[in-house]
Amino acid sequence: MFGISSIYILDQKGRVLISRQYRNELPANIHETFNKKLLEFDEYTQKPVMIDKDGYTYIFIRHNNLIFMTVCSQNANCLMIFSFLFRLVQVLQEYFVNVEEESIRDNFVVVYELLDEMLDNGYPQTTEFKILKEFIKTESFQLKDKKQPEQTNFNVVALVSNKISWRREGIKYKKNEVFLDVIEKLNILIGQQGNVIKSEIIGQVQVKCMLSGMPELKLGLNDKAFFEAQGRQAKSRAVEFDDIKFHQCVRLSKFENERVIQFIPPDGDFELISYRLDIRVKPLFSVDVLIERKSTTKIEFLVKAKSNFKPKSTANNVEIFVPVPDDAEQPQFRTAHGSVNYMPEKEAMCWSIKQFGGQRDFMMNAVFHLPTIVSPNRDKFQKMPINITFEIPYFTVSGFQVRYLKIQDKSGYNALPWVRYITQNGEYQIRMN
Amino acid sequence: MSRPSASTSSSSRSSRSRYGKEVKELQDALNQNKIESKRDAIRKIIDAMTRGKDVSMLFPDVAKNMETSNLELKKLVYLYIINYAKIMPDLAVMAVNSFRKDARDKTNPFLRALAIRTMGCIRVKLITEYLLDPLKESIKDEDSYVRKTAAICISKLYDVSPELIEEQGLLKLLENLLNDGNAMVVANAVCALLIVQESKGTTMLQLNPYTIQKILTAMNECNEWGVIYCLDALAMYIPEDGKEAEAILERVSPRLNHNNPGVVLSACKIMMKFLDYLQNPETIRQNALKMTAPLISLLSLGKEPEIQYVALKNINLIIQKRPIIIEKDIKVFFCNFNDPIYIKLQKLEVLSKLANNDNIQQILHELKEYTQEVDVEFVRKSVRTIGRCAIKLEKAAEKCVTALWECLKTKVNYVVMESIIVIRDIFRKYPRKYEMILKDLCENLKSIEDPEAKASMIWIIGEYVDTIENADSLLGNFSENFKDEPANVQHQILVAVMKLFLQRPNDGKELIHNLLKTATIECENPDLRDRAYIYWRMLSTDPELAKKIVFTERPTISDSSYTIENELLDKLIENIGNLSSVYTKKPESFVKKLRDVLNSKIADKIDDVYDQDQLMEGRPEDYSDQQGGSSNINENNYETSSQIQSQIQQSQVQQVTQKIDLLDLDENQPQQQQSQQQQQQQQLPTQQIQQPNQFQNIKIPFAEVLNSNTPGSQAQIQGLQIEAAFQKYGDKIVLDLKFTNKTQDKTFSAFGIKFNKNPFKLQPDAIEIQCQPVFPGSTQIAQSSINTNGPALEEPPQMPYKIQVALKTNLDVFYIFIPMSLSVLFSNTASITQQKFIELSQAQNMARKQEVLQIQIDPLKMKEKLERNYFFLIGVRKDERGVELLSYAATLVNGMPLLVNVIHTPTAINLQLQVPHPTLMPLLYQAIGFILTLN
C-alpha cells in the first residue's frame, strides 16, 4: 500500500508550475531527472511509467501543453495513481474549463488548495468536483463573514465523510426534472471487403438532475439479464450488456443480486452508467474508394459512401476522411452532395455532408496532382484507414431503451424524467488498401 | 576583456538589489493590516517559491500571519511553512502555537482538520511532541472529517518520530479507528495502518475475521479511493478456508462494476489470489469469469492509453495464471491504427499468449495486416509474433510459415530481415519440414544488413547445404567479407562452411581451407580462433567423428522462454495494479529502499536491525505448509567434482556469450590503488589469521572447485586443481585455497582473485594472493581475507549458495564457483535481545519453517557448538512434559536476523526456523547442519 511521493504539474519545457512533496527522501530537483529521462525516448518508445537508476518511478500523463507527473519511491498502486491523475485533470477542467499552462499559472493558489484536499500524504481523498466546489472557490472566501458561509462549511464537512457523500441535504428546485442522455459511440473496424473485423458499442447515460430533497430513483432498462433474473421472457429488443459500470451512488450489491438500478443521485450533471456491448454491428456507413493513377503525376479517387441504417433516421454532420498521398497537391473535387476539403496536415481529404439520410448513397470524385519527385512515403496513405465522424439523433445502435425512471421523495413531489438518445462515431475506421 | 565582466557583475548586482527591493516590498506588504495586501504578498511569495526562488528569508514575516482568521490567507501561510519548515526548524516552532489553537477550534471542524493535516506535513522532529495532544484529541473529534484527517496524520508523524508516536500510544488509537462508525474514517485508518506497517516492518493491521468484516462494511460505504485502500488491505489476508474465501469474494466481486479502473484491478487482485483457496471447480470458473468483462472494458477504445497499458500488463499476468478468464475475446487485443506503439507491442504480447489452434487463423490474419504497417518496431514485433505462434502451435506452424513466406515476398527490408531470424527458430523447432521456402530465402541475401539476420541466414544455409544447390557460392560470397563481419556472423560463416565441407567435400574444400587459415592466423577473437583450431584438428584426425559432432542433435526450442515462472507469477499476481506488475519484477528488485536494506552495510547493522526488516513486504509469508524440498543436509553437502565442473563450463559459456567483465584485474587504475591500500592494511590481519587461532569455529572442509582437466578461460592451460572453502576465523571471514599443480612442466604463480557481485557484498581485501609459486606436482595453501564492502548483487542468495570467482594466474584465468556456508556469515556480536526476539518472531513478514535434523548429538555439545558459532541463546522454555525449547538468534553480517527454536531429542533435532527471506531458509538449515556435524 504505497502512494505518491510527490506530484508535479510541469509545462511543455518541463518547468515546474505546481509541486507538492510528500516524502522527505526525494531529491528536490527530481523533476529535472524526469525531464532528462523523457528525452531518452522519442514519441514512439516512451511509456507512461518510467524508472530511473535510483529506483524512482515516474508516472505521468499529458494534457494539452501540460505534464501531470508523480514520483513514487515504492511499489505503488500504479493504476490508482493514473486514475487519480485523470481525475485531477477532470476536476481542474470543471474549475478552469481549459486546463493549460496559462490557467494553471493564473490559478495556482486554487490548484494548491485543491491538491491539498484531494491528496493527503500522497493518498487520494476527496476528488468529487461537486463536493470540492462547495468549499474551494475561485473567488476569495472569507471566514470572518459568519452569516452564510459558516453554515455551508458545516455542510461541506458533513459531505466529505458522509455516508451519502455525493449529495447534500436541503436542495430545492421549483420544477423537479431529470434529463437522461443516452449516448452511444460505435467503435468499428471494417476490412477492405466491407467485413467487420471488430465492433463494440460504448454507451453512457448522462444525467442532469434537478430534483429537490433526497429522492430515491429507480431506473428500468431493457436489460436482458434483468428480465432473466425476473424469470420473464426477454423481449426481442432486450440488450445484453457485456460490462456495465455505475456512478458510486448506485447500490452495487442491489444490482449484483437483483439487477435493479437504484440510487440517490448527486445534484446536477453526472455520468450514471457506462456500458459496453461486444456485438457484431452492421456498419452504419460503408465507403468504397476506387483509386486510379492516370499517369505518374495524377491520381484520381472515386469515393462512394453508403448509409445502411433505416430511412427514417438521419445522420448529421457526417465527415469522411479519406487518406491521400502525403505529397498530393492541386486538388479538384466534384460532388453533388456536401463539400470536400483537402487537409494536407492530416494527409487526407475531408468530405462533409450536413445531413445523410438512411439507405442513401453518395458519390464524390477527387483528382490530385502528384509532383515528379516522389515522396518516400507516398504509398503510406494506402495503409491508413478511412475515418468517419457522425451523429445520429433519436437512435441507439444497440437498441438500448430506458423503460422507466421512478422518482420517490419523502415530500412526494411529482417529477418529470426526460430521455434523449443519440449515436455517435467512436473510432469508426475502414481499412483502405 | 574586462568590460563585459564588469558589466555582468554590475547587472547581477543590480538584479540582486532589485531582488532585495522586492523582498523589502513584500515584507512591508505582509506587515500591513489590510488582508488584501497581505494575501497578494503571500501569493507572490508562493509563486516565487514554486519557481524555485529562495524566499526563505521572509519566514518570520510570513509566519506572523498564521493566526489570521482569513482562511485563504491561512492556507497560503501554511503552504509556505510546509515548504520551509524543514530548512528552518527553529522558526517552525513559531508555528506550533497556531496549530495547537486551530486544532482545538470549537466552531469550525474544517479549520481543525486543516491544522491537523498541515502540521503532519511539517517534518520537524522538534515540534512533533507539541502536536501530539491536539492530535490525540482530534482522533476522538465529533466530526468524521477531522477524524479521517487525523488517521492519516498519525502515519505522517510516524515517519518523523516513530518512537514518540509509539510511546504515546497513538498507534493503538489508530487501530481503534477501525471501529469508527464512519466508512471514510475506517478506510483512512486502514490506509494509515498499512503505511506504518511498511515502515515499521511489523504487522499493524491485524487481519482477522473481525477486522475483515469491518473493512468489508466500510468498503460498501466509502468513496472510490477508500475502496481501493480496503481492497488492497483485504488482498493481504490469507483466508482460513475455501468457505471464507468464497464469502469474501462474494462481497468483493460487485466492485468489478466500479467506474474507477483502480478499483477494478484491486478487486481482481483479491479475486485472483483467493481463487487459489476455492475447491469447487465450478465456483472457481464462475468467479474467474466475472473478471472477464471488466478487464476487457479497461481496454475499450475510449479509455486512456495509460490505463490500457497497465491493464494489458496485468492481463498478460492474469491469463498466464488462469487462461480461462480471457479465452474468446481476442478481438479487443487487435491493434488500432491510432494506438500508441507501447500499447500495440503489449497487445501483440498478449495475442501470442492467447493464440491456440482454434483462433490462430484469425490472429494470423491480423498479424499479416500489421506486417504491412508503417512503424518499423511494430512490424518487426508482428513478424516475431507470427514466429512465436509457429513454435507454440505445431498444428498451426504451416500456416504461420506460409504467412512468413508472404512476408519474405514483400521484399521490404526490415520485414525480410525479421522474417529470416524468425524462420531460423522455426527451422530449429521443425527441422527439414519447410524446405519449400528456402528458394525465396536465398533470393533475399543482398538486402540483409542486420547482423542477427545475416547470422541466421548463414546458419540456415549451413543447415541445408545439401538442399541448396549453390550453397558453396553463397557461402563463398559471405566468406569474402569474413574479416569485416561482426563476431556472431563470423561464427556462423565458420560453422556453415564446415558443414558444407563435411557434406559436400569437393565444393567446400577450398573454402574451408582458406577460412580456417584466415580464422586461425588473422583473427583476433579467441573464441573464433579456438573453434577454427578445433575444427582443423578434428578434420585432420577423424572427419567422420567431426561430422557426428557438427551435425549432432540439438536441444529443441520452445515458447516457454516467454512465460514467467510460477513463483514469480504468484508474487506478481499479489501485486496486480502495482508497479511490480508493470515492471514484471518483484518489488525488492526495483524499490530502492528494499534493495538498500538487502545490501545494508555491517556498520549500521547493530542498532537498526529492526528498521531494516522493512526488507520484506508486510505480507504474511508462511512456509510451514511447504513440505519437503530444500532439505539437503543429509545428502551431499557439496557437489561432486563433475557437477562443479559442469557448472564451471556453464559459467564459461556465460562468459563467452555475455562477456561479463569479471576480470578487469590489471587495467583498472583506481582498483589497483585501492588494492595497494588494502594490501597495507591487510598485512596485520593476515598475520593474525595465520597464527593458529583459538579455533572456535567449525572448519568447512575443502571442496574441489576446479578440476585439473578444466582449461582456463583463454584455453591456454589446464592442469591446475583448486580446492577452496570459506572459513570464519574469529571475526574475520577468510577464503582458504589449496592449489595443486598437475602439469608436467608449467609453474603457476602470481595468483590474483576477484569475486563476482554477490548478495552479501563479499570481496577479497586484496586482489593478489600471497602464495609461493606452485611447481609441477606440488601443492600450496594460501589464504585471502574477505570483507563485505564489495559491490552487491541484487538478488537473494539461492541454494546452493556459491560465489563466482575469477582466479588469475600467470598462465591463464579460471572462473570457479566456491560454495559458501551461511555459518561463515554470522555476526560475532549479540544484537538481538529477548524482547526483540519476541517481536521478530511475531512479525508477519518473517518466513517460517519446521525442519528436522536427523543427527544424534549430546545436548550439551549441541548447545556449546551452536554458541561458539555465534548463535546466541535468547531463552529456554520448558513445557509440562519437561521438553526443553531453546531459542537462538543469529545475525548475518548485513544485519538480517535469523531465529531458531531448537528442541533436542535423542534421535534428531527439531528446528523451527524464521528468516526474513524465504531463500535463506535452506541455507540456514544447511549451516546448522554444518555446525552440528563438522568439527
Short mmCIF file of N, CA, C and O in Angstrom, two decimals, chain B residues 326-328 330 351-363 389 392-393 395-396 399:
data_model
loop_
_atom_site.label_atom_id
_atom_site.label_comp_id
_atom_site.label_asym_id
_atom_site.label_seq_id
_atom_site.Cartn_x
_atom_site.Cartn_y
_atom_site.Cartn_z
N ILE B 326 -9.67 -15.00 -20.13
CA ILE B 326 -9.82 -14.40 -21.45
C ILE B 326 -9.51 -15.45 -22.48
O ILE B 326 -8.35 -15.71 -22.79
N GLU B 327 -10.54 -16.09 -22.96
CA GLU B 327 -10.31 -17.13 -23.94
C GLU B 327 -10.83 -16.72 -25.31
O GLU B 327 -10.16 -16.83 -26.31
N LYS B 328 -12.06 -16.23 -25.30
CA LYS B 328 -12.70 -15.96 -26.58
C LYS B 328 -12.43 -14.56 -27.09
O LYS B 328 -12.33 -14.34 -28.28
N ILE B 330 -10.56 -12.37 -28.22
CA ILE B 330 -9.23 -11.98 -28.69
C ILE B 330 -9.28 -10.66 -29.45
O ILE B 330 -8.29 -9.97 -29.57
N LEU B 351 -1.58 -11.29 -27.47
CA LEU B 351 -2.10 -12.12 -28.56
C LEU B 351 -1.32 -13.42 -28.69
O LEU B 351 -1.89 -14.49 -28.85
N SER B 352 0.00 -13.32 -28.58
CA SER B 352 0.78 -14.54 -28.75
C SER B 352 0.50 -15.51 -27.62
O SER B 352 0.62 -16.72 -27.78
N LYS B 353 0.10 -15.00 -26.46
CA LYS B 353 -0.26 -15.89 -25.35
C LYS B 353 -1.62 -16.53 -25.59
O LYS B 353 -1.88 -17.64 -25.17
N LEU B 354 -2.51 -15.77 -26.21
CA LEU B 354 -3.87 -16.26 -26.40
C LEU B 354 -3.99 -17.23 -27.57
O LEU B 354 -4.96 -17.96 -27.69
N ALA B 355 -3.00 -17.19 -28.45
CA ALA B 355 -3.11 -17.98 -29.68
C ALA B 355 -3.29 -19.46 -29.37
O ALA B 355 -2.57 -20.02 -28.55
N ASN B 356 -4.28 -20.07 -30.00
CA ASN B 356 -4.43 -21.52 -29.92
C ASN B 356 -4.88 -22.03 -31.28
O ASN B 356 -5.09 -21.24 -32.21
N ASN B 357 -5.07 -23.33 -31.38
CA ASN B 357 -5.36 -23.90 -32.70
C ASN B 357 -6.68 -23.40 -33.28
O ASN B 357 -6.87 -23.41 -34.49
N ASP B 358 -7.60 -22.96 -32.40
CA ASP B 358 -8.88 -22.52 -32.92
C ASP B 358 -8.83 -21.11 -33.49
O ASP B 358 -9.48 -20.80 -34.48
N ASN B 359 -8.09 -20.25 -32.80
CA ASN B 359 -8.15 -18.86 -33.22
C ASN B 359 -6.96 -18.42 -34.07
O ASN B 359 -6.88 -17.26 -34.47
N ILE B 360 -6.04 -19.33 -34.32
CA ILE B 360 -4.80 -18.91 -34.96
C ILE B 360 -5.05 -18.30 -36.33
O ILE B 360 -4.40 -17.34 -36.72
N GLN B 361 -6.04 -18.84 -37.04
CA GLN B 361 -6.33 -18.31 -38.37
C GLN B 361 -6.65 -16.82 -38.30
O GLN B 361 -6.09 -16.00 -39.02
N GLN B 362 -7.53 -16.50 -37.34
CA GLN B 362 -7.95 -15.12 -37.17
C GLN B 362 -6.79 -14.22 -36.75
O GLN B 362 -6.60 -13.14 -37.27
N ILE B 363 -6.01 -14.74 -35.80
CA ILE B 363 -4.88 -13.95 -35.31
C ILE B 363 -3.87 -13.73 -36.42
O ILE B 363 -3.39 -12.61 -36.62
N CYS B 389 4.04 -17.93 -32.62
CA CYS B 389 2.85 -18.78 -32.78
C CYS B 389 3.26 -20.10 -33.43
O CYS B 389 2.77 -21.16 -33.06
N LYS B 392 4.88 -22.24 -30.91
CA LYS B 392 3.96 -22.64 -29.85
C LYS B 392 2.97 -23.70 -30.34
O LYS B 392 2.67 -24.65 -29.63
N LEU B 393 2.45 -23.52 -31.54
CA LEU B 393 1.38 -24.38 -32.02
C LEU B 393 1.88 -25.20 -33.21
O LEU B 393 1.97 -24.70 -34.32
N LYS B 395 0.47 -27.54 -34.84
CA LYS B 395 -0.51 -27.76 -35.88
C LYS B 395 -0.65 -26.54 -36.80
O LYS B 395 -1.02 -26.67 -37.96
N ALA B 396 -0.40 -25.39 -36.21
CA ALA B 396 -0.60 -24.17 -37.00
C ALA B 396 0.68 -23.70 -37.65
O ALA B 396 0.69 -22.70 -38.36
N LYS B 399 0.68 -22.82 -41.35
CA LYS B 399 0.01 -21.56 -41.70
C LYS B 399 0.92 -20.38 -41.39
O LYS B 399 1.00 -19.41 -42.15
#
